[in-house]
Amino acid sequence: MMEPKTCSSIILALNLITFFLLPNFAFGTLLSADESYYSRDDFPHDFIFGSATTAYQVEGAANEDGRTPSIWDTFAHDVFEGTENGDVACDGYHKYKEDVKLMVETGLDAYRFSISWSRLIPNGRGPVNPQGLEYYNNLINELISNGIQPHVTLHNFDLPQALDDEYGGWVSSKIVRDFTNYADVCFREFGDRVLYWTTINEPNVFATGGYDTGSTPPRRCSPPFCISTGNKGNSTIEPYLAVHNILLSHSSAARLYKRKYKENQHGFVGISIFTFGCHPIRNTEQDKVACQRAYDHMVGWILEPLVRGDYPVSMKRNAGSRIPVFTSRESEQIKGSADFIGVIHYYNINVTDNSDALNNHMRDFNMDIAAVLNFDLFSNEEIAVTPWKLVEELKKLKLLYGNPPLFIYENGLSLSEMIELHQLHY
């Protein structure tokens, strides 16, 4: 984290993104790879430009006005030992009006942000914190009064620590009830002004990092796959359990919205997924099959249940009894429960076959991943901008999953060092 400053000055330097609804994949003008400058005139007139943040990374005020720790607070303080955390961050909690002003000056049409569950409902369940409620109402009102469309994410790696302590959070089926109740509060309090809701951000990355390698909150994993010491958990089964309960929670919240709020609020409930282009290293059938396994394991893992009501066949075959089974009723509730898919796309991966790993007696989640992937999802390396690869991925999603409505919620570049705004061309 950096020294406190106006939040959006950091958002725009690091996280400038574009997002727009693509019901029919009308791209408008696409730039060639060698063009270095473009303007709004290169995009359709109704293209929506926006920026995005997450609560823990920008709000600060971590211990103010009734907010309690989330698993992200615990992770940051444990891993970085007080040197880097979100206690102050960009101080967006106090500077939201300045942030919105900067958004207007930049010409943004929309702003995607997440709600801190532990700020709104400090114990994860029970009474709503009036000061947290006031903050989010003020932020939403400020955005709308300035012509900026709010897109709200309910969970972004920041489950209330109280629920993780009580029953293990996402690895327990108890989370479905608590998440649904939390979503109910948000729909009730903010749904008269918010039309676009993302239930959980990047469940595939959250489960892999949080429950397999321990590289993200809540830092659960088991040897020999932990990237640090002092972890607890089980890399063999917990990633599957977490995603299973995430999908059940998402569908429960979506069902609640349709039953209780849709008629009056007219909004949409979706989920965001980390996607990537997948390419075989060799032009062999083995590498092509491995590439599809990789895609199934990270993207199909989430999208197959949402579109078809069950996990990919390759995942079920490789994971066996370690992957939970949906009941017939659960399958029907999950299928079709996402009004839209939020696409998060930064880079592509090259895959080669390593199917021998699938026959290894240590058949846990990490071995499944190792069998098909040859990259580090949590690398700090710089990532080049390849917009033509994003186009390929969007076409693939259209072909494989029935052309669902899509928002490009994150897309851009990763840099190892900070850059100044004047170095970017808009």
Short mmCIF file of C-alpha atoms in Angstrom, two decimals:
data_model
loop_
_atom_site.label_atom_id
_atom_site.label_comp_id
_atom_site.label_asym_id
_atom_site.label_seq_id
_atom_site.Cartn_x
_atom_site.Cartn_y
_atom_site.Cartn_z
CA MET A 1 0.00 0.00 0.00
CA MET A 2 1.13 3.56 -0.64
CA GLU A 3 1.04 6.69 1.46
CA PRO A 4 -2.46 8.13 1.89
CA LYS A 5 -3.61 10.33 -0.96
CA THR A 6 -6.79 10.92 -2.88
CA CYS A 7 -8.02 7.51 -3.83
CA SER A 8 -8.84 7.98 -7.47
CA SER A 9 -5.38 9.33 -8.29
CA ILE A 10 -4.13 5.83 -7.61
CA ILE A 11 -7.08 4.08 -9.23
CA LEU A 12 -6.55 5.86 -12.50
CA ALA A 13 -2.82 5.23 -12.55
CA LEU A 14 -3.04 1.53 -11.83
CA ASN A 15 -6.53 0.28 -12.49
CA LEU A 16 -7.98 2.20 -15.41
CA ILE A 17 -10.30 -0.27 -17.08
CA THR A 18 -13.12 -0.34 -19.56
CA PHE A 19 -16.34 -2.22 -19.25
CA PHE A 20 -19.43 -2.48 -21.39
CA LEU A 21 -22.35 -4.81 -21.91
CA LEU A 22 -21.89 -7.19 -24.80
CA PRO A 23 -25.16 -9.04 -25.41
CA ASN A 24 -24.27 -9.56 -29.06
CA PHE A 25 -20.54 -8.85 -29.15
CA ALA A 26 -20.71 -5.61 -31.12
CA PHE A 27 -17.16 -4.39 -30.80
CA GLY A 28 -17.18 -1.29 -32.95
CA THR A 29 -13.76 -0.16 -34.13
CA LEU A 30 -10.88 -2.40 -33.09
CA LEU A 31 -7.33 -1.10 -33.14
CA SER A 32 -4.41 -2.97 -34.60
CA ALA A 33 -1.60 -4.11 -32.36
CA ASP A 34 0.81 -1.42 -33.56
CA GLU A 35 -1.44 1.58 -32.92
CA SER A 36 -0.32 3.41 -29.79
CA TYR A 37 -3.01 6.07 -29.47
CA TYR A 38 -6.78 6.05 -29.48
CA SER A 39 -9.65 8.23 -28.30
CA ARG A 40 -13.31 7.85 -27.45
CA ASP A 41 -14.11 8.35 -31.13
CA ASP A 42 -12.64 4.90 -31.77
CA PHE A 43 -15.42 3.31 -29.69
CA PRO A 44 -19.19 3.05 -30.13
CA HIS A 45 -21.15 6.03 -28.81
CA ASP A 46 -22.71 3.93 -26.04
CA PHE A 47 -19.43 2.37 -24.89
CA ILE A 48 -19.10 2.77 -21.12
CA PHE A 49 -15.74 3.76 -19.66
CA GLY A 50 -15.20 3.10 -15.97
CA SER A 51 -12.74 2.44 -13.20
CA ALA A 52 -12.80 -0.12 -10.42
CA THR A 53 -11.61 -0.59 -6.86
CA THR A 54 -12.10 -2.95 -3.94
CA ALA A 55 -13.09 -1.81 -0.48
CA TYR A 56 -10.02 -2.99 1.41
CA GLN A 57 -7.60 -1.52 -1.10
CA VAL A 58 -9.03 1.99 -1.08
CA GLU A 59 -11.35 2.77 1.84
CA GLY A 60 -8.94 2.80 4.76
CA ALA A 61 -10.62 3.67 8.08
CA ALA A 62 -10.15 0.01 8.91
CA ASN A 63 -10.81 0.50 12.60
CA GLU A 64 -13.26 3.41 12.44
CA ASP A 65 -17.00 3.76 12.87
CA GLY A 66 -17.77 0.18 13.86
CA ARG A 67 -15.93 -1.69 11.12
CA THR A 68 -14.40 -5.02 12.19
CA PRO A 69 -11.56 -6.99 10.54
CA SER A 70 -12.04 -9.05 7.41
CA ILE A 71 -9.88 -11.96 6.33
CA TRP A 72 -8.00 -9.49 4.13
CA ASP A 73 -7.07 -7.40 7.19
CA THR A 74 -5.77 -10.51 8.91
CA PHE A 75 -3.86 -11.63 5.83
CA ALA A 76 -2.17 -8.26 5.29
CA HIS A 77 -1.12 -7.89 8.91
CA ASP A 78 0.12 -11.48 9.19
CA VAL A 79 2.00 -11.65 5.90
CA PHE A 80 3.44 -8.14 5.78
CA GLU A 81 3.77 -7.70 9.56
CA GLY A 82 2.34 -4.21 9.61
CA THR A 83 4.42 -2.77 6.76
CA GLU A 84 1.74 -2.96 4.04
CA ASN A 85 -1.97 -3.06 4.80
CA GLY A 86 -5.26 -1.31 4.16
CA ASP A 87 -5.60 0.44 7.51
CA VAL A 88 -5.36 3.79 5.73
CA ALA A 89 -4.91 2.82 2.08
CA CYS A 90 -6.13 5.63 -0.20
CA ASP A 91 -8.41 7.01 2.51
CA GLY A 92 -11.43 6.71 0.26
CA TYR A 93 -13.70 6.48 3.29
CA HIS A 94 -13.04 10.15 4.00
CA LYS A 95 -12.20 11.38 0.49
CA TYR A 96 -14.99 9.86 -1.59
CA LYS A 97 -16.24 13.28 -2.76
CA GLU A 98 -12.78 14.19 -4.03
CA ASP A 99 -12.57 10.81 -5.72
CA VAL A 100 -15.88 11.28 -7.52
CA LYS A 101 -14.80 14.75 -8.62
CA LEU A 102 -11.68 13.25 -10.19
CA MET A 103 -13.81 10.61 -11.91
CA VAL A 104 -15.92 13.37 -13.45
CA GLU A 105 -12.85 15.29 -14.57
CA THR A 106 -11.46 12.14 -16.14
CA GLY A 107 -14.71 11.49 -18.00
CA LEU A 108 -15.70 8.19 -16.42
CA ASP A 109 -19.21 6.90 -17.01
CA ALA A 110 -19.26 4.20 -14.34
CA TYR A 111 -17.51 3.12 -11.18
CA ARG A 112 -17.26 -0.42 -9.90
CA PHE A 113 -16.59 -0.75 -6.16
CA SER A 114 -17.07 -3.38 -3.50
CA ILE A 115 -18.85 -3.16 -0.18
CA SER A 116 -16.96 -4.15 2.94
CA TRP A 117 -19.23 -6.75 4.53
CA SER A 118 -17.60 -6.19 7.93
CA ARG A 119 -18.19 -2.43 7.69
CA LEU A 120 -21.87 -2.86 6.90
CA ILE A 121 -22.55 -5.85 9.19
CA PRO A 122 -19.62 -6.01 11.65
CA ASN A 123 -20.30 -9.50 12.99
CA GLY A 124 -21.11 -10.94 9.58
CA ARG A 125 -24.72 -11.36 10.64
CA GLY A 126 -27.07 -9.44 12.86
CA PRO A 127 -27.41 -5.66 13.26
CA VAL A 128 -26.47 -3.31 10.44
CA ASN A 129 -23.84 -0.70 11.31
CA PRO A 130 -25.56 2.69 10.78
CA GLN A 131 -22.26 4.46 10.05
CA GLY A 132 -21.31 1.90 7.42
CA LEU A 133 -24.78 2.20 5.91
CA GLU A 134 -24.43 5.98 5.80
CA TYR A 135 -21.06 5.81 4.05
CA TYR A 136 -22.26 3.59 1.21
CA ASN A 137 -25.45 5.63 0.80
CA ASN A 138 -23.37 8.79 0.58
CA LEU A 139 -20.98 7.26 -1.95
CA ILE A 140 -23.77 5.94 -4.16
CA ASN A 141 -25.64 9.25 -4.02
CA GLU A 142 -22.48 11.19 -4.87
CA LEU A 143 -21.85 8.98 -7.89
CA ILE A 144 -25.39 9.25 -9.22
CA SER A 145 -25.61 13.00 -8.68
CA ASN A 146 -22.52 13.31 -10.89
CA GLY A 147 -23.85 11.05 -13.63
CA ILE A 148 -21.68 8.04 -12.77
CA GLN A 149 -23.29 4.61 -12.81
CA PRO A 150 -22.50 2.46 -9.73
CA HIS A 151 -21.61 -1.22 -10.18
CA VAL A 152 -21.43 -2.97 -6.82
CA THR A 153 -19.54 -6.11 -5.79
CA LEU A 154 -20.67 -7.79 -2.58
CA HIS A 155 -17.58 -9.88 -1.82
CA ASN A 156 -14.00 -9.31 -2.93
CA PHE A 157 -11.62 -11.50 -0.88
CA ASP A 158 -12.86 -9.85 2.35
CA LEU A 159 -15.19 -12.13 4.31
CA PRO A 160 -15.73 -10.89 7.89
CA GLN A 161 -13.08 -12.50 10.06
CA ALA A 162 -15.78 -13.33 12.60
CA LEU A 163 -17.41 -15.81 10.21
CA ASP A 164 -14.10 -17.38 9.23
CA ASP A 165 -13.29 -17.84 12.92
CA GLU A 166 -16.72 -19.24 13.75
CA TYR A 167 -17.15 -21.92 11.09
CA GLY A 168 -14.40 -21.61 8.48
CA GLY A 169 -16.18 -19.19 6.19
CA TRP A 170 -16.50 -20.37 2.60
CA VAL A 171 -15.62 -24.00 3.32
CA SER A 172 -18.83 -24.36 5.34
CA SER A 173 -22.36 -24.55 3.97
CA LYS A 174 -23.38 -22.14 6.75
CA ILE A 175 -22.01 -19.33 4.62
CA VAL A 176 -24.93 -19.63 2.19
CA ARG A 177 -27.44 -18.36 4.72
CA ASP A 178 -25.22 -15.55 6.00
CA PHE A 179 -24.25 -14.35 2.52
CA THR A 180 -27.87 -14.36 1.40
CA ASN A 181 -28.88 -12.29 4.41
CA TYR A 182 -26.02 -9.86 3.72
CA ALA A 183 -27.09 -9.56 0.09
CA ASP A 184 -30.66 -8.95 1.24
CA VAL A 185 -29.49 -5.96 3.28
CA CYS A 186 -27.61 -4.53 0.31
CA PHE A 187 -30.47 -5.04 -2.12
CA ARG A 188 -32.92 -3.48 0.32
CA GLU A 189 -30.81 -0.47 1.26
CA PHE A 190 -29.11 0.37 -2.05
CA GLY A 191 -31.11 -1.37 -4.77
CA ASP A 192 -33.28 1.66 -5.53
CA ARG A 193 -30.12 3.25 -7.04
CA VAL A 194 -27.88 0.29 -7.94
CA LEU A 195 -28.78 -1.75 -11.02
CA TYR A 196 -25.70 -3.95 -11.41
CA TRP A 197 -24.69 -6.37 -8.68
CA THR A 198 -21.74 -8.76 -8.69
CA THR A 199 -22.11 -11.33 -5.93
CA ILE A 200 -18.51 -12.64 -5.68
CA ASN A 201 -15.43 -11.42 -7.49
CA GLU A 202 -13.07 -13.96 -9.07
CA PRO A 203 -14.18 -17.08 -7.19
CA ASN A 204 -11.68 -19.17 -9.19
CA VAL A 205 -8.72 -17.01 -8.11
CA PHE A 206 -10.06 -16.60 -4.58
CA ALA A 207 -10.36 -20.37 -4.11
CA THR A 208 -7.00 -21.15 -5.69
CA GLY A 209 -5.06 -18.52 -3.79
CA GLY A 210 -7.00 -18.69 -0.55
CA TYR A 211 -7.45 -22.45 -0.14
CA ASP A 212 -4.77 -24.14 -2.26
CA THR A 213 -1.52 -22.13 -2.14
CA GLY A 214 -2.33 -19.80 0.73
CA SER A 215 -1.18 -16.82 -1.32
CA THR A 216 -4.36 -14.79 -0.77
CA PRO A 217 -6.88 -14.46 2.08
CA PRO A 218 -7.77 -16.50 4.09
CA ARG A 219 -4.37 -18.17 3.57
CA ARG A 220 -5.53 -21.74 3.98
CA CYS A 221 -3.54 -24.62 2.49
CA SER A 222 -1.66 -27.77 3.42
CA PRO A 223 1.94 -28.95 2.80
CA PRO A 224 3.68 -29.28 0.46
CA PHE A 225 1.75 -26.66 -1.49
CA CYS A 226 1.80 -23.69 0.89
CA ILE A 227 3.92 -20.75 -0.19
CA SER A 228 4.52 -19.75 3.44
CA THR A 229 4.55 -21.33 6.87
CA GLY A 230 1.98 -21.19 9.63
CA ASN A 231 -0.99 -22.10 7.47
CA LYS A 232 -3.94 -24.33 8.20
CA GLY A 233 -6.35 -25.98 5.82
CA ASN A 234 -6.47 -28.78 3.28
CA SER A 235 -5.38 -28.11 -0.31
CA THR A 236 -6.87 -31.46 -1.32
CA ILE A 237 -10.51 -30.53 -0.87
CA GLU A 238 -10.99 -26.97 0.38
CA PRO A 239 -10.71 -25.15 -2.98
CA TYR A 240 -13.56 -27.32 -4.29
CA LEU A 241 -15.62 -26.74 -1.15
CA ALA A 242 -15.11 -22.97 -1.31
CA VAL A 243 -16.24 -22.68 -4.93
CA HIS A 244 -19.16 -25.03 -4.30
CA ASN A 245 -20.44 -22.84 -1.47
CA ILE A 246 -19.73 -19.68 -3.47
CA LEU A 247 -21.91 -20.95 -6.31
CA LEU A 248 -24.68 -21.93 -3.90
CA SER A 249 -24.43 -18.52 -2.22
CA HIS A 250 -24.51 -16.69 -5.52
CA SER A 251 -27.56 -18.59 -6.74
CA SER A 252 -29.33 -18.08 -3.41
CA ALA A 253 -28.75 -14.32 -3.53
CA ALA A 254 -29.78 -14.14 -7.19
CA ARG A 255 -32.94 -16.10 -6.48
CA LEU A 256 -33.74 -13.79 -3.57
CA TYR A 257 -33.30 -10.72 -5.78
CA LYS A 258 -35.58 -12.08 -8.50
CA ARG A 259 -38.26 -13.02 -6.00
CA LYS A 260 -38.15 -9.95 -3.75
CA TYR A 261 -36.64 -7.00 -5.60
CA LYS A 262 -36.49 -7.46 -9.37
CA GLU A 263 -40.01 -6.28 -10.12
CA ASN A 264 -39.48 -2.89 -8.47
CA GLN A 265 -35.74 -2.33 -8.84
CA HIS A 266 -35.20 -3.80 -12.34
CA GLY A 267 -31.56 -4.66 -11.63
CA PHE A 268 -29.23 -7.48 -12.62
CA VAL A 269 -27.22 -9.95 -10.54
CA GLY A 270 -24.06 -11.50 -11.94
CA ILE A 271 -20.67 -12.87 -10.98
CA SER A 272 -17.12 -12.02 -12.08
CA ILE A 273 -14.56 -14.54 -13.33
CA PHE A 274 -10.84 -14.35 -13.99
CA THR A 275 -10.35 -15.55 -17.56
CA PHE A 276 -7.34 -16.09 -19.79
CA GLY A 277 -6.56 -17.10 -23.32
CA CYS A 278 -5.23 -20.67 -23.40
CA HIS A 279 -2.85 -21.84 -26.12
CA PRO A 280 -1.12 -25.22 -26.58
CA ILE A 281 2.66 -24.93 -26.71
CA ARG A 282 2.93 -27.71 -29.27
CA ASN A 283 0.56 -28.45 -32.09
CA THR A 284 -0.22 -31.89 -30.71
CA GLU A 285 -3.45 -33.50 -29.63
CA GLN A 286 -2.02 -33.99 -26.12
CA ASP A 287 -1.34 -30.28 -25.65
CA LYS A 288 -4.70 -29.32 -27.11
CA VAL A 289 -6.48 -31.62 -24.67
CA ALA A 290 -4.33 -30.29 -21.81
CA CYS A 291 -5.27 -26.76 -22.80
CA GLN A 292 -8.94 -27.61 -22.57
CA ARG A 293 -8.38 -29.24 -19.16
CA ALA A 294 -6.71 -26.05 -17.99
CA TYR A 295 -9.61 -23.96 -19.22
CA ASP A 296 -12.13 -26.32 -17.64
CA HIS A 297 -10.31 -26.22 -14.34
CA MET A 298 -10.15 -22.45 -14.00
CA VAL A 299 -12.97 -20.99 -16.13
CA GLY A 300 -15.35 -23.88 -16.73
CA TRP A 301 -15.17 -24.57 -13.00
CA ILE A 302 -17.40 -21.52 -12.52
CA LEU A 303 -19.19 -21.12 -15.84
CA GLU A 304 -20.27 -24.72 -16.48
CA PRO A 305 -22.45 -24.85 -13.33
CA LEU A 306 -23.89 -21.40 -14.10
CA VAL A 307 -24.78 -22.35 -17.67
CA ARG A 308 -25.38 -26.12 -17.48
CA GLY A 309 -25.83 -26.88 -13.79
CA ASP A 310 -22.75 -29.03 -13.17
CA TYR A 311 -18.95 -29.01 -13.14
CA PRO A 312 -16.92 -29.83 -16.29
CA VAL A 313 -16.59 -33.52 -17.04
CA SER A 314 -12.78 -33.34 -17.01
CA MET A 315 -12.81 -31.82 -13.52
CA LYS A 316 -15.15 -34.46 -12.13
CA ARG A 317 -13.05 -37.20 -13.69
CA ASN A 318 -9.78 -35.86 -12.30
CA ALA A 319 -11.04 -34.72 -8.90
CA GLY A 320 -13.24 -37.73 -8.21
CA SER A 321 -14.89 -37.73 -4.80
CA ARG A 322 -13.02 -34.60 -3.76
CA ILE A 323 -15.33 -32.34 -5.75
CA PRO A 324 -18.79 -31.86 -4.17
CA VAL A 325 -21.94 -32.97 -5.95
CA PHE A 326 -24.92 -30.71 -6.61
CA THR A 327 -28.34 -32.08 -5.79
CA SER A 328 -30.88 -31.92 -8.58
CA ARG A 329 -32.52 -28.94 -6.92
CA GLU A 330 -29.20 -27.10 -6.45
CA SER A 331 -28.26 -27.75 -10.06
CA GLU A 332 -31.50 -26.22 -11.30
CA GLN A 333 -31.12 -23.20 -9.02
CA ILE A 334 -27.54 -22.49 -10.11
CA LYS A 335 -28.17 -22.97 -13.83
CA GLY A 336 -29.10 -19.63 -15.34
CA SER A 337 -28.70 -17.74 -12.06
CA ALA A 338 -26.24 -15.14 -13.46
CA ASP A 339 -27.81 -12.27 -15.39
CA PHE A 340 -24.35 -11.36 -16.64
CA ILE A 341 -20.72 -12.47 -16.39
CA GLY A 342 -18.04 -9.99 -15.39
CA VAL A 343 -14.93 -10.75 -17.45
CA ILE A 344 -11.54 -10.11 -15.86
CA HIS A 345 -8.82 -10.64 -18.43
CA TYR A 346 -5.18 -9.63 -18.35
CA TYR A 347 -3.09 -12.22 -20.13
CA ASN A 348 -2.82 -15.57 -21.85
CA ILE A 349 -1.16 -18.82 -20.89
CA ASN A 350 0.73 -21.43 -22.85
CA VAL A 351 -0.02 -25.01 -21.83
CA THR A 352 1.76 -28.29 -22.37
CA ASP A 353 0.58 -31.74 -21.39
CA ASN A 354 1.69 -33.17 -18.07
CA SER A 355 -0.95 -35.84 -17.68
CA ASP A 356 1.39 -38.11 -15.70
CA ALA A 357 0.76 -35.80 -12.76
CA LEU A 358 -2.91 -36.76 -12.88
CA ASN A 359 -1.90 -40.35 -12.13
CA ASN A 360 0.21 -39.34 -9.16
CA HIS A 361 -0.96 -40.78 -5.85
CA MET A 362 -0.95 -37.23 -4.41
CA ARG A 363 -4.13 -36.40 -6.29
CA ASP A 364 -5.00 -33.13 -4.62
CA PHE A 365 -6.19 -29.86 -6.07
CA ASN A 366 -2.69 -28.54 -6.62
CA MET A 367 -1.66 -31.63 -8.58
CA ASP A 368 -4.69 -31.20 -10.82
CA ILE A 369 -3.60 -27.64 -11.55
CA ALA A 370 0.02 -28.66 -12.06
CA ALA A 371 -1.08 -31.26 -14.57
CA VAL A 372 -2.49 -28.69 -16.94
CA LEU A 373 -1.03 -25.29 -16.16
CA ASN A 374 2.47 -23.95 -16.54
CA PHE A 375 2.23 -20.45 -15.12
CA ASP A 376 2.12 -18.53 -11.86
CA LEU A 377 -1.27 -16.91 -11.38
CA PHE A 378 0.05 -14.68 -8.62
CA SER A 379 3.26 -13.51 -10.30
CA ASN A 380 4.42 -9.90 -9.92
CA GLU A 381 5.90 -9.88 -13.40
CA GLU A 382 4.92 -7.22 -15.90
CA ILE A 383 2.16 -8.23 -18.29
CA ALA A 384 1.93 -6.85 -21.80
CA VAL A 385 -1.31 -5.43 -23.19
CA THR A 386 -2.75 -7.73 -25.87
CA PRO A 387 -6.29 -6.51 -26.68
CA TRP A 388 -6.60 -8.84 -29.67
CA LYS A 389 -6.29 -11.75 -27.22
CA LEU A 390 -9.22 -10.35 -25.25
CA VAL A 391 -11.28 -10.42 -28.43
CA GLU A 392 -10.39 -14.09 -28.87
CA GLU A 393 -11.45 -14.83 -25.30
CA LEU A 394 -14.79 -13.04 -25.71
CA LYS A 395 -15.50 -15.04 -28.85
CA LYS A 396 -14.64 -18.23 -26.98
CA LEU A 397 -17.02 -17.39 -24.14
CA LYS A 398 -19.73 -16.69 -26.69
CA LEU A 399 -19.15 -20.01 -28.45
CA LEU A 400 -18.85 -22.21 -25.34
CA TYR A 401 -21.41 -20.65 -23.05
CA GLY A 402 -24.34 -19.52 -25.14
CA ASN A 403 -23.46 -15.85 -25.72
CA PRO A 404 -24.24 -14.57 -22.20
CA PRO A 405 -24.33 -10.83 -21.46
CA LEU A 406 -20.81 -9.79 -20.50
CA PHE A 407 -19.15 -6.86 -18.79
CA ILE A 408 -15.43 -6.35 -19.29
CA TYR A 409 -14.83 -5.48 -15.65
CA GLU A 410 -11.04 -5.60 -15.65
CA ASN A 411 -8.55 -5.45 -18.48
CA GLY A 412 -5.22 -3.72 -18.74
CA LEU A 413 -1.58 -4.09 -17.94
CA SER A 414 0.54 -5.01 -14.96
CA LEU A 415 3.59 -2.87 -14.23
CA SER A 416 6.35 -3.47 -11.72
CA GLU A 417 6.67 0.24 -10.97
CA MET A 418 4.28 3.13 -10.53
CA ILE A 419 3.61 5.34 -13.57
CA GLU A 420 2.29 8.86 -13.79
CA LEU A 421 -1.03 9.73 -15.35
CA HIS A 422 0.51 11.98 -17.98
CA GLN A 423 2.31 8.95 -19.42
CA LEU A 424 -0.98 7.34 -20.39
CA HIS A 425 -2.99 8.26 -23.47
CA TYR A 426 -6.77 8.31 -23.28
#
